[in-house]
Amino acid sequence: MTPRRTRQLDAVLDVVRVARDHPTADQVHDRVRLSVPRVSLGTVYRNLEKLAADGDVRVLHLAGRQSRFDGMTTDHDHFVCDACGGVSDLAAIARPPAGHTRLSAEGYEVRTQTQTFFGTCPGCRAVSAAVR
Ligand SMILES: [Zn+2]
């Protein structure tokens, strides 16, 4: 790996780790360009894929939406707001172990489990209540 690629990889990782808004690849690209002005979107994509494969970032695949990237790799859940599109972190919500037991019985080995909730965030609910 050339030093240039390492610097770009580090810049991508820094951006995703600092972000709390779960940026899209486009947003990561915009932010990486502040420190690495000539980096291409393709390079950012490749580095994001490598970081995800290595477990350094998490990818949030949200139905019908662009993938988002998360620098917090510890166990936590997400809330996606239908109104503003924002993605919030939630402390992992307790789940009954019964599901794991059933999956084990069916031959699955569970590595991790996350949940994504969809709905309206507190900020958007406050705005729509004020409009009414
Ligand atoms: Zn998150």
CSV table of C-alpha atoms and ligand atoms in Angstrom, one decimal, residues 22 70 76 78 89, ligand 1:
chain,number,residue,atom,x,y,z
A,22,HIS,CA,-24.1,8.7,10.0
A,70,ASP,CA,-21.1,4.7,11.3
A,76,HIS,CA,-26.2,-0.1,19.3
A,78,HIS,CA,-30.7,3.2,15.3
A,89,ASP,CA,-28.0,6.3,17.8
B,1,ZN,ZN,-24.9,4.6,14.9
